[in-house]
């Protein structure tokens, strides 16, 4: 199994920054043969992909955070980061860390309801509120 623990959420004013972290442990940890990703969800709406990093370390972004958010990964510590700059009120959401098997990160971001087609491990979520 995979366990994911997020941290770093909070409240910030528009234009501010936050950095989220996700620490993974379990069968994928340290192997590099999995994809890690950030999703976000607003109540009443579908969960949507934000950024994903494949087993090759390549980050892929949804369109809305491009140029503002930066995903990175500490492979040695199996930690995923999401540096969020120039935050907007519409970025307010619950942000979830996710881990999948070795699938293309583009698919994680682009395929609607991707969790219906592949197994996804989820963290508990961390709330980001931008005012």
mmCIF file with all atom_site columns, C-alpha atoms in Angstrom:
data_model
loop_
_atom_site.group_PDB
_atom_site.id
_atom_site.type_symbol
_atom_site.label_atom_id
_atom_site.label_alt_id
_atom_site.label_comp_id
_atom_site.label_asym_id
_atom_site.label_entity_id
_atom_site.label_seq_id
_atom_site.pdbx_PDB_ins_code
_atom_site.Cartn_x
_atom_site.Cartn_y
_atom_site.Cartn_z
_atom_site.occupancy
_atom_site.B_iso_or_equiv
_atom_site.pdbx_formal_charge
_atom_site.auth_seq_id
_atom_site.auth_comp_id
_atom_site.auth_asym_id
_atom_site.auth_atom_id
_atom_site.pdbx_PDB_model_num
ATOM 1   C CA . UNK A 1 1   ? 0.000   0.000  0.000   1.00 0.00 ? 1   UNK A CA 1
ATOM 2   C CA . UNK A 1 2   ? 0.935   3.646  -0.258  1.00 0.00 ? 2   UNK A CA 1
ATOM 3   C CA . UNK A 1 3   ? 0.476   6.202  2.473   1.00 0.00 ? 3   UNK A CA 1
ATOM 4   C CA . UNK A 1 4   ? 0.441   9.886  1.621   1.00 0.00 ? 4   UNK A CA 1
ATOM 5   C CA . UNK A 1 5   ? 0.617   12.712 4.133   1.00 0.00 ? 5   UNK A CA 1
ATOM 6   C CA . UNK A 1 6   ? 0.092   16.290 2.993   1.00 0.00 ? 6   UNK A CA 1
ATOM 7   C CA . UNK A 1 7   ? 1.018   19.479 4.769   1.00 0.00 ? 7   UNK A CA 1
ATOM 8   C CA . UNK A 1 8   ? 1.414   23.157 4.055   1.00 0.00 ? 8   UNK A CA 1
ATOM 9   C CA . UNK A 1 9   ? -2.133  24.297 3.472   1.00 0.00 ? 9   UNK A CA 1
ATOM 10  C CA . UNK A 1 10  ? -3.558  27.386 5.061   1.00 0.00 ? 10  UNK A CA 1
ATOM 11  C CA . UNK A 1 11  ? -5.021  30.797 4.403   1.00 0.00 ? 11  UNK A CA 1
ATOM 12  C CA . UNK A 1 12  ? -3.298  33.395 2.295   1.00 0.00 ? 12  UNK A CA 1
ATOM 13  C CA . UNK A 1 13  ? -4.193  36.688 0.680   1.00 0.00 ? 13  UNK A CA 1
ATOM 14  C CA . UNK A 1 14  ? -4.564  36.946 -3.063  1.00 0.00 ? 14  UNK A CA 1
ATOM 15  C CA . UNK A 1 15  ? -1.183  37.249 -4.695  1.00 0.00 ? 15  UNK A CA 1
ATOM 16  C CA . UNK A 1 16  ? 0.508   35.359 -1.922  1.00 0.00 ? 16  UNK A CA 1
ATOM 17  C CA . UNK A 1 17  ? 2.288   32.035 -1.917  1.00 0.00 ? 17  UNK A CA 1
ATOM 18  C CA . UNK A 1 18  ? 2.074   28.658 -0.267  1.00 0.00 ? 18  UNK A CA 1
ATOM 19  C CA . UNK A 1 19  ? 4.097   25.497 -0.613  1.00 0.00 ? 19  UNK A CA 1
ATOM 20  C CA . UNK A 1 20  ? 2.431   22.144 -0.142  1.00 0.00 ? 20  UNK A CA 1
ATOM 21  C CA . UNK A 1 21  ? 4.308   18.980 0.710   1.00 0.00 ? 21  UNK A CA 1
ATOM 22  C CA . UNK A 1 22  ? 3.382   15.338 0.410   1.00 0.00 ? 22  UNK A CA 1
ATOM 23  C CA . UNK A 1 23  ? 5.413   12.525 1.894   1.00 0.00 ? 23  UNK A CA 1
ATOM 24  C CA . UNK A 1 24  ? 4.846   9.080  0.449   1.00 0.00 ? 24  UNK A CA 1
ATOM 25  C CA . UNK A 1 25  ? 5.619   5.739  1.993   1.00 0.00 ? 25  UNK A CA 1
ATOM 26  C CA . UNK A 1 26  ? 4.801   2.220  0.964   1.00 0.00 ? 26  UNK A CA 1
ATOM 27  C CA . UNK A 1 27  ? 5.465   -0.116 -1.888  1.00 0.00 ? 27  UNK A CA 1
ATOM 28  C CA . UNK A 1 28  ? 6.201   2.607  -4.423  1.00 0.00 ? 28  UNK A CA 1
ATOM 29  C CA . UNK A 1 29  ? 8.441   4.676  -2.183  1.00 0.00 ? 29  UNK A CA 1
ATOM 30  C CA . UNK A 1 30  ? 12.008  4.999  -3.359  1.00 0.00 ? 30  UNK A CA 1
ATOM 31  C CA . UNK A 1 31  ? 11.459  3.032  -6.561  1.00 0.00 ? 31  UNK A CA 1
ATOM 32  C CA . UNK A 1 32  ? 10.654  5.843  -8.963  1.00 0.00 ? 32  UNK A CA 1
ATOM 33  C CA . UNK A 1 33  ? 8.180   3.607  -10.757 1.00 0.00 ? 33  UNK A CA 1
ATOM 34  C CA . UNK A 1 34  ? 5.087   5.570  -9.944  1.00 0.00 ? 34  UNK A CA 1
ATOM 35  C CA . UNK A 1 35  ? 3.432   8.871  -10.643 1.00 0.00 ? 35  UNK A CA 1
ATOM 36  C CA . UNK A 1 36  ? 2.662   11.406 -7.963  1.00 0.00 ? 36  UNK A CA 1
ATOM 37  C CA . UNK A 1 37  ? 0.220   14.210 -8.452  1.00 0.00 ? 37  UNK A CA 1
ATOM 38  C CA . UNK A 1 38  ? -1.719  17.040 -6.901  1.00 0.00 ? 38  UNK A CA 1
ATOM 39  C CA . UNK A 1 39  ? -5.455  17.331 -7.322  1.00 0.00 ? 39  UNK A CA 1
ATOM 40  C CA . UNK A 1 40  ? -7.843  19.898 -5.967  1.00 0.00 ? 40  UNK A CA 1
ATOM 41  C CA . UNK A 1 41  ? -11.546 19.919 -5.316  1.00 0.00 ? 41  UNK A CA 1
ATOM 42  C CA . UNK A 1 42  ? -14.172 22.507 -4.547  1.00 0.00 ? 42  UNK A CA 1
ATOM 43  C CA . UNK A 1 43  ? -17.408 21.301 -2.943  1.00 0.00 ? 43  UNK A CA 1
ATOM 44  C CA . UNK A 1 44  ? -19.949 20.431 -5.602  1.00 0.00 ? 44  UNK A CA 1
ATOM 45  C CA . UNK A 1 45  ? -17.373 20.075 -8.343  1.00 0.00 ? 45  UNK A CA 1
ATOM 46  C CA . UNK A 1 46  ? -15.291 17.209 -9.643  1.00 0.00 ? 46  UNK A CA 1
ATOM 47  C CA . UNK A 1 47  ? -11.798 16.712 -8.393  1.00 0.00 ? 47  UNK A CA 1
ATOM 48  C CA . UNK A 1 48  ? -9.334  18.042 -10.958 1.00 0.00 ? 48  UNK A CA 1
ATOM 49  C CA . UNK A 1 49  ? -5.685  17.481 -11.615 1.00 0.00 ? 49  UNK A CA 1
ATOM 50  C CA . UNK A 1 50  ? -3.252  20.277 -10.847 1.00 0.00 ? 50  UNK A CA 1
ATOM 51  C CA . UNK A 1 51  ? 0.178   18.841 -11.514 1.00 0.00 ? 51  UNK A CA 1
ATOM 52  C CA . UNK A 1 52  ? 1.768   15.437 -11.857 1.00 0.00 ? 52  UNK A CA 1
ATOM 53  C CA . UNK A 1 53  ? 5.285   14.072 -11.921 1.00 0.00 ? 53  UNK A CA 1
ATOM 54  C CA . UNK A 1 54  ? 5.942   10.789 -13.645 1.00 0.00 ? 54  UNK A CA 1
ATOM 55  C CA . UNK A 1 55  ? 8.459   8.129  -12.799 1.00 0.00 ? 55  UNK A CA 1
ATOM 56  C CA . UNK A 1 56  ? 10.995  9.947  -14.958 1.00 0.00 ? 56  UNK A CA 1
ATOM 57  C CA . UNK A 1 57  ? 10.697  13.073 -12.831 1.00 0.00 ? 57  UNK A CA 1
ATOM 58  C CA . UNK A 1 58  ? 9.007   15.110 -15.532 1.00 0.00 ? 58  UNK A CA 1
ATOM 59  C CA . UNK A 1 59  ? 6.344   17.526 -14.283 1.00 0.00 ? 59  UNK A CA 1
ATOM 60  C CA . UNK A 1 60  ? 3.120   18.106 -16.176 1.00 0.00 ? 60  UNK A CA 1
ATOM 61  C CA . UNK A 1 61  ? 0.648   20.860 -15.340 1.00 0.00 ? 61  UNK A CA 1
ATOM 62  C CA . UNK A 1 62  ? -2.956  21.604 -15.961 1.00 0.00 ? 62  UNK A CA 1
ATOM 63  C CA . UNK A 1 63  ? -3.471  24.823 -17.844 1.00 0.00 ? 63  UNK A CA 1
ATOM 64  C CA . UNK A 1 64  ? -4.768  26.939 -14.993 1.00 0.00 ? 64  UNK A CA 1
ATOM 65  C CA . UNK A 1 65  ? -1.699  26.741 -12.732 1.00 0.00 ? 65  UNK A CA 1
ATOM 66  C CA . UNK A 1 66  ? 0.868   26.923 -15.508 1.00 0.00 ? 66  UNK A CA 1
ATOM 67  C CA . UNK A 1 67  ? 3.385   29.653 -14.821 1.00 0.00 ? 67  UNK A CA 1
ATOM 68  C CA . UNK A 1 68  ? 2.202   30.090 -11.239 1.00 0.00 ? 68  UNK A CA 1
ATOM 69  C CA . UNK A 1 69  ? 2.645   26.673 -9.646  1.00 0.00 ? 69  UNK A CA 1
ATOM 70  C CA . UNK A 1 70  ? 5.768   24.548 -9.641  1.00 0.00 ? 70  UNK A CA 1
ATOM 71  C CA . UNK A 1 71  ? 5.772   20.858 -8.822  1.00 0.00 ? 71  UNK A CA 1
ATOM 72  C CA . UNK A 1 72  ? 8.953   19.155 -7.753  1.00 0.00 ? 72  UNK A CA 1
ATOM 73  C CA . UNK A 1 73  ? 9.948   15.909 -6.165  1.00 0.00 ? 73  UNK A CA 1
ATOM 74  C CA . UNK A 1 74  ? 12.551  14.803 -3.702  1.00 0.00 ? 74  UNK A CA 1
ATOM 75  C CA . UNK A 1 75  ? 13.045  11.251 -4.876  1.00 0.00 ? 75  UNK A CA 1
ATOM 76  C CA . UNK A 1 76  ? 15.323  10.274 -2.027  1.00 0.00 ? 76  UNK A CA 1
ATOM 77  C CA . UNK A 1 77  ? 12.708  11.249 0.536   1.00 0.00 ? 77  UNK A CA 1
ATOM 78  C CA . UNK A 1 78  ? 9.709   10.454 -1.643  1.00 0.00 ? 78  UNK A CA 1
ATOM 79  C CA . UNK A 1 79  ? 8.360   13.926 -1.092  1.00 0.00 ? 79  UNK A CA 1
ATOM 80  C CA . UNK A 1 80  ? 6.252   15.843 -3.572  1.00 0.00 ? 80  UNK A CA 1
ATOM 81  C CA . UNK A 1 81  ? 6.046   19.623 -3.420  1.00 0.00 ? 81  UNK A CA 1
ATOM 82  C CA . UNK A 1 82  ? 3.756   22.167 -4.947  1.00 0.00 ? 82  UNK A CA 1
ATOM 83  C CA . UNK A 1 83  ? 5.001   25.729 -4.799  1.00 0.00 ? 83  UNK A CA 1
ATOM 84  C CA . UNK A 1 84  ? 2.043   27.999 -5.444  1.00 0.00 ? 84  UNK A CA 1
ATOM 85  C CA . UNK A 1 85  ? 2.685   31.624 -6.319  1.00 0.00 ? 85  UNK A CA 1
ATOM 86  C CA . UNK A 1 86  ? 0.351   34.438 -7.337  1.00 0.00 ? 86  UNK A CA 1
ATOM 87  C CA . UNK A 1 87  ? -2.545  32.687 -5.682  1.00 0.00 ? 87  UNK A CA 1
ATOM 88  C CA . UNK A 1 88  ? -6.054  33.688 -6.676  1.00 0.00 ? 88  UNK A CA 1
ATOM 89  C CA . UNK A 1 89  ? -9.349  33.305 -4.826  1.00 0.00 ? 89  UNK A CA 1
ATOM 90  C CA . UNK A 1 90  ? -10.380 30.699 -7.390  1.00 0.00 ? 90  UNK A CA 1
ATOM 91  C CA . UNK A 1 91  ? -7.470  28.567 -6.207  1.00 0.00 ? 91  UNK A CA 1
ATOM 92  C CA . UNK A 1 92  ? -9.350  28.000 -2.969  1.00 0.00 ? 92  UNK A CA 1
ATOM 93  C CA . UNK A 1 93  ? -9.893  24.260 -2.671  1.00 0.00 ? 93  UNK A CA 1
ATOM 94  C CA . UNK A 1 94  ? -8.970  21.135 -0.843  1.00 0.00 ? 94  UNK A CA 1
ATOM 95  C CA . UNK A 1 95  ? -5.703  19.950 -2.310  1.00 0.00 ? 95  UNK A CA 1
ATOM 96  C CA . UNK A 1 96  ? -5.023  16.224 -2.380  1.00 0.00 ? 96  UNK A CA 1
ATOM 97  C CA . UNK A 1 97  ? -1.819  14.367 -2.948  1.00 0.00 ? 97  UNK A CA 1
ATOM 98  C CA . UNK A 1 98  ? -2.175  11.268 -5.087  1.00 0.00 ? 98  UNK A CA 1
ATOM 99  C CA . UNK A 1 99  ? -0.039  8.363  -6.187  1.00 0.00 ? 99  UNK A CA 1
ATOM 100 C CA . UNK A 1 100 ? -0.586  5.958  -9.048  1.00 0.00 ? 100 UNK A CA 1
ATOM 101 C CA . UNK A 1 101 ? 1.297   3.267  -10.858 1.00 0.00 ? 101 UNK A CA 1
ATOM 102 C CA . UNK A 1 102 ? 3.745   4.091  -13.597 1.00 0.00 ? 102 UNK A CA 1
ATOM 103 C CA . UNK A 1 103 ? 1.379   5.893  -15.951 1.00 0.00 ? 103 UNK A CA 1
ATOM 104 C CA . UNK A 1 104 ? 2.023   8.984  -18.072 1.00 0.00 ? 104 UNK A CA 1
ATOM 105 C CA . UNK A 1 105 ? 1.572   12.149 -16.014 1.00 0.00 ? 105 UNK A CA 1
ATOM 106 C CA . UNK A 1 106 ? -0.223  13.709 -18.976 1.00 0.00 ? 106 UNK A CA 1
ATOM 107 C CA . UNK A 1 107 ? -2.977  11.162 -18.518 1.00 0.00 ? 107 UNK A CA 1
ATOM 108 C CA . UNK A 1 108 ? -3.269  11.945 -14.831 1.00 0.00 ? 108 UNK A CA 1
ATOM 109 C CA . UNK A 1 109 ? -3.927  15.582 -15.655 1.00 0.00 ? 109 UNK A CA 1
ATOM 110 C CA . UNK A 1 110 ? -5.953  15.294 -18.841 1.00 0.00 ? 110 UNK A CA 1
ATOM 111 C CA . UNK A 1 111 ? -8.206  12.282 -18.405 1.00 0.00 ? 111 UNK A CA 1
ATOM 112 C CA . UNK A 1 112 ? -11.490 13.183 -16.715 1.00 0.00 ? 112 UNK A CA 1
ATOM 113 C CA . UNK A 1 113 ? -12.152 11.184 -13.577 1.00 0.00 ? 113 UNK A CA 1
ATOM 114 C CA . UNK A 1 114 ? -8.907  9.337  -14.113 1.00 0.00 ? 114 UNK A CA 1
ATOM 115 C CA . UNK A 1 115 ? -9.413  7.531  -10.805 1.00 0.00 ? 115 UNK A CA 1
ATOM 116 C CA . UNK A 1 116 ? -12.185 5.555  -12.460 1.00 0.00 ? 116 UNK A CA 1
ATOM 117 C CA . UNK A 1 117 ? -9.706  3.931  -14.822 1.00 0.00 ? 117 UNK A CA 1
ATOM 118 C CA . UNK A 1 118 ? -6.628  3.484  -12.657 1.00 0.00 ? 118 UNK A CA 1
ATOM 119 C CA . UNK A 1 119 ? -5.970  2.853  -9.018  1.00 0.00 ? 119 UNK A CA 1
ATOM 120 C CA . UNK A 1 120 ? -5.215  6.036  -7.123  1.00 0.00 ? 120 UNK A CA 1
ATOM 121 C CA . UNK A 1 121 ? -3.971  6.372  -3.587  1.00 0.00 ? 121 UNK A CA 1
ATOM 122 C CA . UNK A 1 122 ? -5.089  9.552  -1.867  1.00 0.00 ? 122 UNK A CA 1
ATOM 123 C CA . UNK A 1 123 ? -3.831  11.634 0.981   1.00 0.00 ? 123 UNK A CA 1
ATOM 124 C CA . UNK A 1 124 ? -6.169  13.214 3.474   1.00 0.00 ? 124 UNK A CA 1
ATOM 125 C CA . UNK A 1 125 ? -6.114  16.591 1.770   1.00 0.00 ? 125 UNK A CA 1
ATOM 126 C CA . UNK A 1 126 ? -4.960  19.999 2.911   1.00 0.00 ? 126 UNK A CA 1
ATOM 127 C CA . UNK A 1 127 ? -7.131  23.090 2.654   1.00 0.00 ? 127 UNK A CA 1
ATOM 128 C CA . UNK A 1 128 ? -5.945  26.146 0.756   1.00 0.00 ? 128 UNK A CA 1
ATOM 129 C CA . UNK A 1 129 ? -7.979  29.301 1.184   1.00 0.00 ? 129 UNK A CA 1
ATOM 130 C CA . UNK A 1 130 ? -7.199  32.452 -0.782  1.00 0.00 ? 130 UNK A CA 1
ATOM 131 C CA . UNK A 1 131 ? -9.003  35.670 0.057   1.00 0.00 ? 131 UNK A CA 1
#
